[in-house]
Amino acid sequence: IGNIMGVKPDPDRNLKVAMQAVSDIINGECDTEERMRRAEKKVKNSFVRYKGLTNLDILAGSALTPQEVYTLKLEGEHYKKLISIIEDDYDYIIVDLNSSLFHASTYTLMAMCKEIYCVINLDYNNVLNASRYHKSLVSFGVTDKVRYVLNQDVTNDGSGRFGTDKEELNLTAERLEEEVLHLDARIPNLETSIFFNRQLDGKPVVLHKKPYTVSVRLAFLELANRICPIE
């Protein structure tokens, strides 16, 4: 998230700093009101305001090395405590969950979430994995909160975009819904150059007001409106 939103690495404001403070609290090192106040302040100060909006803060962990993450020895309790510290400061908290269902944060945060959005695409291996993961989500008891979003949706619309003039696409969104999973949203595919350039700019497509991104922006806004109704 830090990378694609263009957040510059800051050694004093990132996920590691926040989680070190959380660890101090959980380990009982904040045994006075002043120490607790300082630890909670350090957590809140670890969030960085996104350059493109006035009401979006980001807790970036993308600059951390695997070794730095490992040495923190985080468990679900750490993430639960983190949320409890910041929950009164924000209207909405959006978490980019680890792709592994067995990561320490996954079950804890899924249990806390109001809604869970699983992003998939039409890659056959990705579809199969999503189907397998769904069985694990059943065991977690969270399937009533799970929503599936298809990213990079390609259609056989006759335009020939994305190679469909060479071969008609077989694994379409319609087939996916019929045979595998219900889709709560479909995000149209974008030309590769547009997608890569927005990443480099640190500016999401939904903020990129160009005619050739209208369909994608509308799809994102429709999805956003379900999560947080827009007046």
Coordinates of N, CA and C in Angstrom, one line a residue:
I1 N 0.8 -1.2 0.0 CA 0.0 0.0 0.0 C 0.9 1.2 0.0
G2 N 1.9 1.2 0.8 CA 2.8 2.4 0.9 C 3.4 2.7 -0.5
N3 N 3.8 1.6 -1.2 CA 4.5 1.8 -2.5 C 3.5 2.3 -3.5
I4 N 2.3 1.7 -3.6 CA 1.4 2.1 -4.7 C 0.8 3.5 -4.4
M5 N 0.8 3.9 -3.2 CA 0.2 5.2 -2.9 C 1.3 6.3 -2.8
G6 N 2.6 5.9 -3.1 CA 3.7 6.9 -3.2 C 4.1 7.4 -1.9
V7 N 4.0 6.6 -0.8 CA 4.5 7.1 0.5 C 6.0 6.8 0.6
K8 N 6.7 7.9 0.8 CA 8.1 7.8 1.0 C 8.5 7.1 2.3
P9 N 9.5 6.2 2.2 CA 9.9 5.5 3.5 C 10.3 6.5 4.5
D10 N 9.8 6.3 5.7 CA 10.2 7.2 6.9 C 10.5 6.2 8.1
P11 N 11.8 6.2 8.5 CA 12.1 5.3 9.6 C 11.4 5.6 10.9
D12 N 10.8 6.7 11.1 CA 10.1 7.1 12.3 C 8.6 6.9 12.2
R13 N 8.1 6.6 11.0 CA 6.6 6.5 10.8 C 6.3 5.4 9.9
N14 N 6.1 4.2 10.4 CA 5.8 3.1 9.6 C 5.2 2.0 10.5
L15 N 4.8 0.9 9.9 CA 4.2 -0.3 10.6 C 5.1 -0.8 11.7
K16 N 6.4 -0.9 11.5 CA 7.3 -1.4 12.5 C 7.3 -0.6 13.7
V17 N 7.4 0.8 13.6 CA 7.4 1.7 14.7 C 6.1 1.5 15.5
A18 N 5.0 1.4 14.8 CA 3.7 1.3 15.5 C 3.6 0.0 16.2
M19 N 4.0 -1.1 15.6 CA 3.9 -2.4 16.2 C 4.9 -2.6 17.4
Q20 N 6.0 -1.9 17.3 CA 7.0 -1.9 18.5 C 6.3 -1.3 19.7
A21 N 5.6 -0.2 19.5 CA 4.8 0.5 20.5 C 3.7 -0.4 21.1
V22 N 3.0 -1.1 20.1 CA 2.0 -2.0 20.5 C 2.5 -3.2 21.4
S23 N 3.7 -3.7 20.9 CA 4.4 -4.8 21.7 C 4.7 -4.3 23.1
D24 N 5.2 -3.1 23.3 CA 5.5 -2.6 24.6 C 4.2 -2.6 25.5
I25 N 3.1 -2.2 24.9 CA 1.9 -2.2 25.7 C 1.5 -3.6 26.1
I26 N 1.5 -4.5 25.1 CA 1.1 -5.9 25.4 C 2.0 -6.6 26.4
N27 N 3.3 -6.3 26.3 CA 4.3 -6.9 27.2 C 4.3 -6.3 28.6
G28 N 3.4 -5.3 28.8 CA 3.3 -4.7 30.2 C 4.4 -3.7 30.5
E29 N 5.1 -3.2 29.5 CA 6.1 -2.2 29.7 C 5.6 -0.8 29.9
C30 N 4.3 -0.6 29.5 CA 3.7 0.8 29.7 C 2.9 0.7 31.0
D31 N 3.6 0.7 32.1 CA 3.0 0.5 33.4 C 2.5 1.8 34.1
T32 N 2.6 2.9 33.4 CA 2.1 4.2 34.0 C 1.3 4.8 32.9
E33 N 0.4 5.8 33.3 CA -0.4 6.5 32.4 C 0.4 7.2 31.3
E34 N 1.5 7.8 31.8 CA 2.4 8.6 30.8 C 3.0 7.7 29.8
R35 N 3.5 6.5 30.2 CA 4.1 5.6 29.3 C 3.1 5.1 28.3
M36 N 1.8 4.8 28.8 CA 0.8 4.3 27.9 C 0.4 5.4 26.9
R37 N 0.3 6.7 27.3 CA 0.0 7.8 26.5 C 1.0 7.9 25.4
R38 N 2.3 7.8 25.7 CA 3.4 8.0 24.8 C 3.4 6.8 23.7
A39 N 3.1 5.6 24.2 CA 3.0 4.5 23.3 C 1.9 4.6 22.3
E40 N 0.7 5.0 22.8 CA -0.4 5.2 21.9 C -0.2 6.4 20.9
K41 N 0.5 7.4 21.4 CA 0.8 8.5 20.5 C 1.7 8.1 19.4
K42 N 2.7 7.3 19.8 CA 3.6 6.8 18.8 C 2.9 6.0 17.7
V43 N 1.9 5.2 18.1 CA 1.2 4.4 17.1 C 0.4 5.3 16.2
K44 N -0.3 6.3 16.7 CA -1.0 7.2 15.9 C -0.1 8.1 15.0
N45 N 1.0 8.5 15.5 CA 2.0 9.3 14.7 C 2.6 8.5 13.6
S46 N 2.5 7.1 13.6 CA 3.1 6.3 12.6 C 2.3 6.4 11.3
F47 N 1.1 6.9 11.3 CA 0.3 7.0 10.1 C 0.7 8.3 9.4
V48 N 0.7 8.2 8.0 CA 1.2 9.3 7.2 C 0.0 9.8 6.3
R49 N -0.2 11.0 6.2 CA -1.3 11.6 5.4 C -0.9 11.4 3.9
Y50 N -1.9 10.9 3.2 CA -1.7 10.7 1.7 C -1.7 12.0 1.0
K51 N -0.7 12.2 0.1 CA -0.5 13.5 -0.5 C -1.6 14.0 -1.4
G52 N -2.5 13.0 -1.9 CA -3.5 13.4 -2.8 C -4.8 13.7 -2.2
L53 N -5.0 13.5 -0.9 CA -6.3 13.7 -0.2 C -6.0 14.3 1.2
T54 N -7.0 15.0 1.7 CA -6.9 15.6 3.0 C -7.5 14.7 4.1
N55 N -8.1 13.6 3.8 CA -8.8 12.8 4.8 C -8.4 11.3 4.7
L56 N -7.2 11.0 4.3 CA -6.7 9.6 4.2 C -5.3 9.5 4.8
D57 N -5.2 8.7 5.8 CA -3.9 8.4 6.4 C -3.6 6.9 6.1
I58 N -2.3 6.7 6.0 CA -1.8 5.4 5.6 C -0.7 4.9 6.6
L59 N -0.8 3.7 7.1 CA 0.2 3.0 7.9 C 1.0 2.1 6.9
A60 N 2.1 2.5 6.5 CA 2.9 1.8 5.5 C 3.9 0.8 6.1
G61 N 3.9 -0.4 5.5 CA 4.8 -1.4 6.0 C 5.6 -2.0 4.8
S62 N 5.4 -1.4 3.6 CA 6.0 -2.0 2.4 C 7.5 -1.8 2.3
A63 N 8.1 -0.9 3.1 CA 9.5 -0.7 3.1 C 10.3 -1.6 4.0
L64 N 9.5 -2.4 4.8 CA 10.2 -3.2 5.8 C 10.7 -4.5 5.1
T65 N 11.8 -5.0 5.6 CA 12.4 -6.2 5.1 C 11.7 -7.4 5.8
P66 N 11.7 -8.6 5.2 CA 11.2 -9.8 5.9 C 11.8 -10.0 7.3
Q67 N 13.1 -9.7 7.4 CA 13.7 -9.9 8.7 C 13.2 -9.0 9.8
E68 N 12.9 -7.7 9.4 CA 12.4 -6.7 10.3 C 11.0 -7.2 10.8
V69 N 10.2 -7.7 9.8 CA 8.8 -8.1 10.2 C 8.9 -9.3 11.1
Y70 N 9.9 -10.3 10.8 CA 10.0 -11.5 11.6 C 10.4 -11.2 13.0
T71 N 11.3 -10.2 13.2 CA 11.8 -10.0 14.6 C 10.8 -9.3 15.5
L72 N 9.7 -8.8 14.9 CA 8.6 -8.2 15.7 C 7.8 -9.3 16.4
K73 N 7.8 -10.5 15.8 CA 7.1 -11.7 16.4 C 5.6 -11.3 16.7
L74 N 4.9 -10.9 15.7 CA 3.6 -10.4 15.8 C 2.6 -11.5 15.9
E75 N 1.5 -11.3 16.7 CA 0.4 -12.3 16.7 C -0.9 -11.5 16.5
G76 N -2.0 -12.2 16.4 CA -3.3 -11.6 16.2 C -3.6 -10.5 17.3
E77 N -3.1 -10.8 18.5 CA -3.4 -9.8 19.6 C -2.8 -8.5 19.3
H78 N -1.7 -8.4 18.6 CA -1.0 -7.1 18.3 C -1.9 -6.3 17.4
Y79 N -2.4 -7.0 16.4 CA -3.3 -6.2 15.4 C -4.6 -5.8 16.0
K80 N -5.1 -6.6 16.9 CA -6.3 -6.2 17.6 C -6.1 -5.0 18.4
K81 N -5.0 -5.0 19.1 CA -4.6 -3.8 20.0 C -4.4 -2.6 19.1
L82 N -3.8 -2.7 18.0 CA -3.5 -1.6 17.1 C -4.9 -1.0 16.7
I83 N -5.8 -1.8 16.3 CA -7.1 -1.3 15.9 C -7.8 -0.6 17.0
S84 N -7.7 -1.1 18.2 CA -8.4 -0.5 19.4 C -7.8 0.9 19.7
I85 N -6.6 1.1 19.3 CA -5.9 2.4 19.6 C -6.4 3.5 18.7
I86 N -6.7 3.1 17.4 CA -7.0 4.1 16.4 C -8.5 4.2 16.0
E87 N -9.3 3.2 16.4 CA -10.6 3.1 15.9 C -11.5 4.3 16.1
D88 N -11.3 5.1 17.2 CA -12.1 6.3 17.5 C -11.6 7.5 16.6
D89 N -10.5 7.4 16.0 CA -10.0 8.5 15.2 C -10.4 8.5 13.7
Y90 N -11.0 7.4 13.3 CA -11.4 7.3 11.9 C -12.8 6.8 11.7
D91 N -13.4 7.2 10.6 CA -14.8 6.8 10.2 C -14.7 5.4 9.6
Y92 N -13.6 5.1 8.8 CA -13.4 3.8 8.2 C -12.0 3.4 8.3
I93 N -11.8 2.1 8.6 CA -10.4 1.6 8.6 C -10.4 0.5 7.6
I94 N -9.5 0.6 6.6 CA -9.3 -0.3 5.5 C -8.0 -1.0 5.7
V95 N -8.0 -2.3 5.7 CA -6.8 -3.1 6.0 C -6.5 -4.0 4.7
D96 N -5.3 -3.9 4.3 CA -4.8 -4.7 3.2 C -4.3 -6.0 3.8
L97 N -5.1 -7.0 3.9 CA -4.7 -8.3 4.5 C -3.6 -9.0 3.8
N98 N -2.8 -9.7 4.6 CA -1.8 -10.6 4.0 C -2.4 -11.6 3.1
S99 N -1.8 -12.0 2.0 CA -2.4 -12.9 1.0 C -2.4 -14.3 1.6
S100 N -1.7 -14.6 2.7 CA -1.7 -15.9 3.3 C -2.8 -16.0 4.4
L101 N -3.7 -17.0 4.3 CA -4.7 -17.2 5.3 C -4.1 -17.6 6.6
F102 N -2.9 -18.0 6.6 CA -2.3 -18.5 7.9 C -1.4 -17.4 8.5
H103 N -1.4 -16.2 8.0 CA -0.6 -15.1 8.6 C -1.2 -14.8 9.9
A104 N -0.4 -14.3 10.9 CA -0.9 -14.0 12.2 C -2.1 -13.0 12.3
S105 N -2.1 -12.1 11.3 CA -3.2 -11.1 11.3 C -4.5 -11.5 10.7
T106 N -4.4 -12.5 9.8 CA -5.6 -12.8 8.9 C -6.9 -13.1 9.7
Y107 N -6.9 -14.1 10.5 CA -8.1 -14.5 11.1 C -8.6 -13.4 12.1
T108 N -7.7 -12.9 12.9 CA -8.1 -11.8 13.9 C -8.8 -10.7 13.2
L109 N -8.2 -10.2 12.1 CA -8.7 -9.0 11.4 C -10.0 -9.3 10.6
M110 N -10.1 -10.5 10.1 CA -11.3 -10.9 9.4 C -12.4 -11.0 10.4
A111 N -12.2 -11.5 11.6 CA -13.2 -11.6 12.6 C -13.7 -10.2 13.0
M112 N -12.8 -9.2 13.0 CA -13.1 -7.8 13.4 C -13.8 -7.0 12.2
C113 N -13.6 -7.4 11.0 CA -14.1 -6.6 9.8 C -15.6 -6.7 9.7
K114 N -16.1 -5.6 9.2 CA -17.5 -5.5 8.9 C -17.8 -6.2 7.6
E115 N -16.9 -6.0 6.6 CA -16.9 -6.7 5.3 C -15.5 -7.0 4.9
I116 N -15.4 -8.2 4.1 CA -14.1 -8.6 3.6 C -14.2 -8.7 2.1
Y117 N -13.3 -8.0 1.4 CA -13.3 -8.0 0.0 C -12.1 -8.8 -0.6
C118 N -12.4 -9.9 -1.2 CA -11.4 -10.8 -1.8 C -11.2 -10.4 -3.3
V119 N -10.1 -10.0 -3.7 CA -9.8 -9.5 -5.1 C -9.2 -10.7 -5.9
I120 N -9.9 -11.0 -7.0 CA -9.4 -12.1 -7.8 C -9.3 -11.6 -9.3
N121 N -8.7 -12.3 -10.1 CA -8.7 -12.0 -11.6 C -9.0 -13.3 -12.4
L122 N -9.0 -13.2 -13.7 CA -9.4 -14.3 -14.5 C -8.3 -15.3 -14.8
D123 N -7.1 -15.1 -14.1 CA -6.1 -16.1 -14.2 C -6.6 -17.4 -13.6
Y124 N -6.5 -18.5 -14.3 CA -7.1 -19.8 -13.9 C -6.6 -20.3 -12.5
N125 N -5.3 -20.1 -12.3 CA -4.7 -20.6 -11.0 C -5.3 -19.7 -9.9
N126 N -5.4 -18.4 -10.1 CA -6.0 -17.5 -9.1 C -7.4 -17.9 -8.8
V127 N -8.2 -18.3 -9.8 CA -9.6 -18.7 -9.6 C -9.6 -19.9 -8.7
L128 N -8.8 -20.9 -9.1 CA -8.8 -22.2 -8.3 C -8.4 -21.9 -6.9
N129 N -7.4 -21.1 -6.6 CA -6.9 -20.8 -5.3 C -8.1 -20.1 -4.5
A130 N -8.8 -19.2 -5.2 CA -9.9 -18.5 -4.5 C -11.0 -19.5 -4.1
S131 N -11.2 -20.5 -4.9 CA -12.2 -21.5 -4.6 C -11.7 -22.3 -3.4
R132 N -10.5 -22.7 -3.4 CA -9.9 -23.5 -2.2 C -10.0 -22.6 -1.0
Y133 N -9.6 -21.4 -1.1 CA -9.6 -20.5 0.1 C -10.9 -20.3 0.7
H134 N -12.0 -20.4 -0.2 CA -13.3 -20.2 0.3 C -13.7 -21.3 1.3
K135 N -13.2 -22.5 1.1 CA -13.5 -23.5 2.1 C -12.9 -23.2 3.5
S136 N -11.7 -22.6 3.4 CA -11.1 -22.2 4.7 C -11.8 -21.1 5.4
L137 N -12.4 -20.2 4.5 CA -13.2 -19.1 5.1 C -14.4 -19.6 5.8
V138 N -15.0 -20.7 5.2 CA -16.1 -21.3 5.9 C -15.8 -21.8 7.3
S139 N -14.6 -22.4 7.4 CA -14.1 -22.8 8.7 C -13.8 -21.7 9.6
F140 N -13.5 -20.5 9.1 CA -13.3 -19.3 9.9 C -14.6 -18.7 10.4
G141 N -15.7 -19.1 9.7 CA -17.0 -18.6 10.1 C -17.2 -17.1 9.7
V142 N -16.6 -16.7 8.6 CA -16.7 -15.3 8.1 C -17.3 -15.2 6.7
T143 N -17.8 -16.3 6.2 CA -18.3 -16.2 4.8 C -19.4 -15.3 4.6
D144 N -20.2 -15.0 5.7 CA -21.3 -14.0 5.5 C -20.8 -12.6 5.3
K145 N -19.5 -12.4 5.5 CA -19.0 -11.0 5.4 C -18.1 -10.9 4.1
V146 N -17.9 -12.1 3.4 CA -17.0 -12.1 2.3 C -17.6 -11.6 1.0
R147 N -17.0 -10.7 0.3 CA -17.4 -10.3 -1.0 C -16.3 -10.5 -2.0
Y148 N -16.6 -10.9 -3.2 CA -15.6 -11.2 -4.2 C -15.6 -10.1 -5.3
V149 N -14.4 -9.5 -5.6 CA -14.3 -8.5 -6.6 C -13.4 -9.0 -7.7
L150 N -13.9 -8.9 -8.9 CA -13.1 -9.3 -10.0 C -12.3 -8.1 -10.6
N151 N -11.0 -8.2 -10.5 CA -10.2 -7.2 -11.1 C -9.8 -7.6 -12.5
Q152 N -9.5 -6.6 -13.4 CA -9.0 -6.8 -14.7 C -10.0 -7.7 -15.5
D153 N -11.3 -7.3 -15.5 CA -12.3 -8.0 -16.2 C -12.1 -7.8 -17.7
V154 N -12.0 -8.9 -18.4 CA -11.9 -8.8 -19.9 C -13.2 -9.4 -20.5
T155 N -13.8 -8.7 -21.5 CA -15.0 -9.2 -22.1 C -14.8 -9.4 -23.6
N156 N -15.6 -10.4 -24.1 CA -15.6 -10.6 -25.6 C -16.6 -9.6 -26.2
D157 N -16.3 -8.3 -26.2 CA -17.2 -7.3 -26.7 C -17.0 -7.0 -28.2
G158 N -16.1 -7.7 -28.8 CA -15.9 -7.4 -30.3 C -15.0 -6.3 -30.6
S159 N -14.4 -5.6 -29.6 CA -13.5 -4.5 -29.8 C -12.1 -5.0 -30.1
G160 N -11.8 -6.2 -29.7 CA -10.4 -6.7 -30.0 C -9.4 -6.3 -29.0
R161 N -9.9 -5.6 -27.9 CA -8.9 -5.1 -26.9 C -8.4 -6.3 -26.1
F162 N -7.2 -6.2 -25.6 CA -6.6 -7.3 -24.8 C -6.6 -8.6 -25.4
G163 N -6.5 -8.7 -26.8 CA -6.2 -9.9 -27.5 C -7.4 -10.8 -27.8
T164 N -8.6 -10.3 -27.5 CA -9.8 -11.1 -27.8 C -10.1 -11.2 -29.3
D165 N -9.4 -10.4 -30.1 CA -9.5 -10.5 -31.6 C -8.7 -11.7 -32.1
K166 N -7.7 -12.1 -31.3 CA -6.9 -13.3 -31.6 C -7.6 -14.5 -31.2
E167 N -8.1 -14.5 -29.9 CA -8.8 -15.7 -29.4 C -9.9 -15.2 -28.5
E168 N -11.1 -15.8 -28.6 CA -12.2 -15.4 -27.7 C -11.8 -15.9 -26.3
L169 N -12.1 -15.1 -25.3 CA -11.8 -15.5 -24.0 C -12.8 -16.6 -23.5
N170 N -12.3 -17.7 -22.9 CA -13.1 -18.8 -22.5 C -13.5 -18.6 -21.0
L171 N -12.6 -18.2 -20.1 CA -12.9 -18.0 -18.7 C -13.4 -16.6 -18.5
T172 N -14.6 -16.3 -18.7 CA -15.2 -15.0 -18.6 C -15.8 -14.8 -17.2
A173 N -16.1 -13.6 -16.9 CA -16.7 -13.3 -15.6 C -18.1 -14.1 -15.4
E174 N -18.8 -14.2 -16.5 CA -20.1 -14.9 -16.5 C -19.9 -16.4 -16.2
R175 N -18.9 -17.0 -16.8 CA -18.6 -18.4 -16.5 C -18.1 -18.6 -15.1
L176 N -17.3 -17.6 -14.6 CA -16.8 -17.7 -13.3 C -17.9 -17.7 -12.3
E177 N -18.9 -16.8 -12.5 CA -20.0 -16.7 -11.6 C -20.9 -17.9 -11.7
E178 N -21.0 -18.5 -12.8 CA -21.9 -19.7 -13.0 C -21.3 -20.9 -12.4
E179 N -19.9 -21.0 -12.4 CA -19.3 -22.3 -12.0 C -18.6 -22.2 -10.7
V180 N -18.2 -21.0 -10.3 CA -17.3 -21.0 -9.1 C -17.8 -20.1 -8.0
L181 N -17.8 -18.7 -8.2 CA -18.1 -17.8 -7.2 C -19.0 -16.6 -7.6
H182 N -19.8 -16.2 -6.7 CA -20.6 -15.0 -7.0 C -19.7 -13.7 -6.9
L183 N -19.8 -12.8 -7.9 CA -19.0 -11.6 -7.9 C -19.8 -10.4 -7.5
D184 N -19.3 -9.7 -6.5 CA -20.0 -8.5 -6.0 C -19.7 -7.3 -6.8
A185 N -18.6 -7.3 -7.5 CA -18.2 -6.2 -8.4 C -17.2 -6.7 -9.4
R186 N -17.2 -6.0 -10.6 CA -16.3 -6.2 -11.6 C -15.6 -4.9 -12.0
I187 N -14.3 -5.0 -12.0 CA -13.5 -3.8 -12.4 C -12.9 -4.0 -13.8
P188 N -13.3 -3.2 -14.7 CA -12.8 -3.4 -16.1 C -11.2 -3.4 -16.2
N189 N -10.7 -4.1 -17.2 CA -9.3 -4.1 -17.4 C -8.8 -2.8 -17.9
L190 N -7.6 -2.5 -17.7 CA -6.9 -1.2 -18.2 C -5.7 -1.6 -19.1
E191 N -5.4 -0.8 -20.0 CA -4.2 -1.0 -20.8 C -3.0 -0.9 -19.8
T192 N -2.0 -1.8 -20.1 CA -0.9 -1.9 -19.1 C -0.2 -0.6 -18.8
S193 N 0.0 0.2 -19.8 CA 0.7 1.5 -19.6 C 0.0 2.4 -18.6
I194 N -1.3 2.4 -18.7 CA -2.1 3.2 -17.8 C -2.0 2.7 -16.3
F195 N -2.1 1.4 -16.2 CA -2.0 0.7 -14.9 C -0.6 1.0 -14.3
F196 N 0.4 0.8 -15.0 CA 1.8 0.9 -14.5 C 2.1 2.4 -14.2
N197 N 1.6 3.3 -15.0 CA 1.9 4.7 -14.8 C 1.2 5.2 -13.5
R198 N 0.0 4.7 -13.2 CA -0.7 5.2 -12.0 C 0.1 4.7 -10.8
Q199 N 0.7 3.5 -10.9 CA 1.5 3.0 -9.8 C 2.7 3.9 -9.6
L200 N 3.3 4.2 -10.6 CA 4.5 5.0 -10.6 C 4.2 6.4 -10.0
D201 N 3.1 6.9 -10.4 CA 2.6 8.3 -9.9 C 2.2 8.2 -8.4
G202 N 1.9 7.1 -7.9 CA 1.3 7.0 -6.6 C -0.1 7.6 -6.6
K203 N -0.8 7.5 -7.7 CA -2.1 8.1 -7.8 C -3.1 7.0 -8.3
P204 N -4.0 6.6 -7.5 CA -5.0 5.5 -7.9 C -5.8 6.0 -9.1
V205 N -6.2 5.0 -9.9 CA -7.0 5.3 -11.1 C -8.2 6.1 -10.8
V206 N -8.8 5.8 -9.6 CA -10.1 6.5 -9.3 C -9.9 8.0 -9.2
L207 N -8.7 8.5 -9.0 CA -8.4 9.9 -8.9 C -7.8 10.4 -10.2
H208 N -7.7 9.6 -11.2 CA -7.1 9.9 -12.5 C -8.2 10.3 -13.5
K209 N -8.6 11.6 -13.6 CA -9.8 12.0 -14.3 C -9.5 12.2 -15.8
K210 N -9.4 11.1 -16.5 CA -9.2 11.1 -17.9 C -10.4 10.3 -18.6
P211 N -10.8 10.7 -19.8 CA -11.9 10.0 -20.4 C -11.7 8.5 -20.5
Y212 N -10.4 8.1 -20.8 CA -10.2 6.7 -21.0 C -10.1 5.8 -19.7
T213 N -10.3 6.5 -18.6 CA -10.4 5.7 -17.3 C -11.8 5.8 -16.7
V214 N -12.8 6.3 -17.4 CA -14.1 6.5 -16.9 C -14.8 5.2 -16.4
S215 N -14.7 4.2 -17.2 CA -15.4 3.0 -16.9 C -14.8 2.3 -15.6
V216 N -13.5 2.4 -15.5 CA -12.9 1.8 -14.3 C -13.2 2.7 -13.1
R217 N -13.1 4.0 -13.2 CA -13.5 4.9 -12.1 C -14.9 4.7 -11.6
L218 N -15.8 4.5 -12.5 CA -17.2 4.3 -12.2 C -17.4 3.0 -11.4
A219 N -16.7 2.0 -11.9 CA -16.8 0.6 -11.2 C -16.3 0.7 -9.8
F220 N -15.2 1.4 -9.6 CA -14.6 1.6 -8.3 C -15.6 2.4 -7.4
L221 N -16.2 3.5 -7.9 CA -17.1 4.3 -7.2 C -18.4 3.6 -6.8
E222 N -18.8 2.7 -7.7 CA -20.0 1.9 -7.3 C -19.7 1.0 -6.2
L223 N -18.5 0.4 -6.2 CA -18.1 -0.5 -5.1 C -17.9 0.3 -3.8
A224 N -17.3 1.5 -3.9 CA -17.1 2.4 -2.8 C -18.5 2.8 -2.2
N225 N -19.4 3.0 -3.0 CA -20.7 3.4 -2.6 C -21.5 2.3 -1.7
R226 N -21.1 1.1 -2.0 CA -21.7 0.0 -1.2 C -21.1 0.0 0.2
I227 N -19.8 0.3 0.2 CA -19.1 0.2 1.5 C -19.4 1.5 2.3
C228 N -19.4 2.6 1.7 CA -19.7 3.9 2.4 C -20.6 4.7 1.4
P229 N -21.9 4.7 1.6 CA -22.8 5.4 0.7 C -22.4 6.9 0.5
I230 N -22.4 7.3 -0.8 CA -22.0 8.6 -1.1 C -23.2 9.4 -1.4
E231 N -23.3 10.6 -0.7 CA -24.5 11.4 -0.9 C -24.4 12.1 -2.3

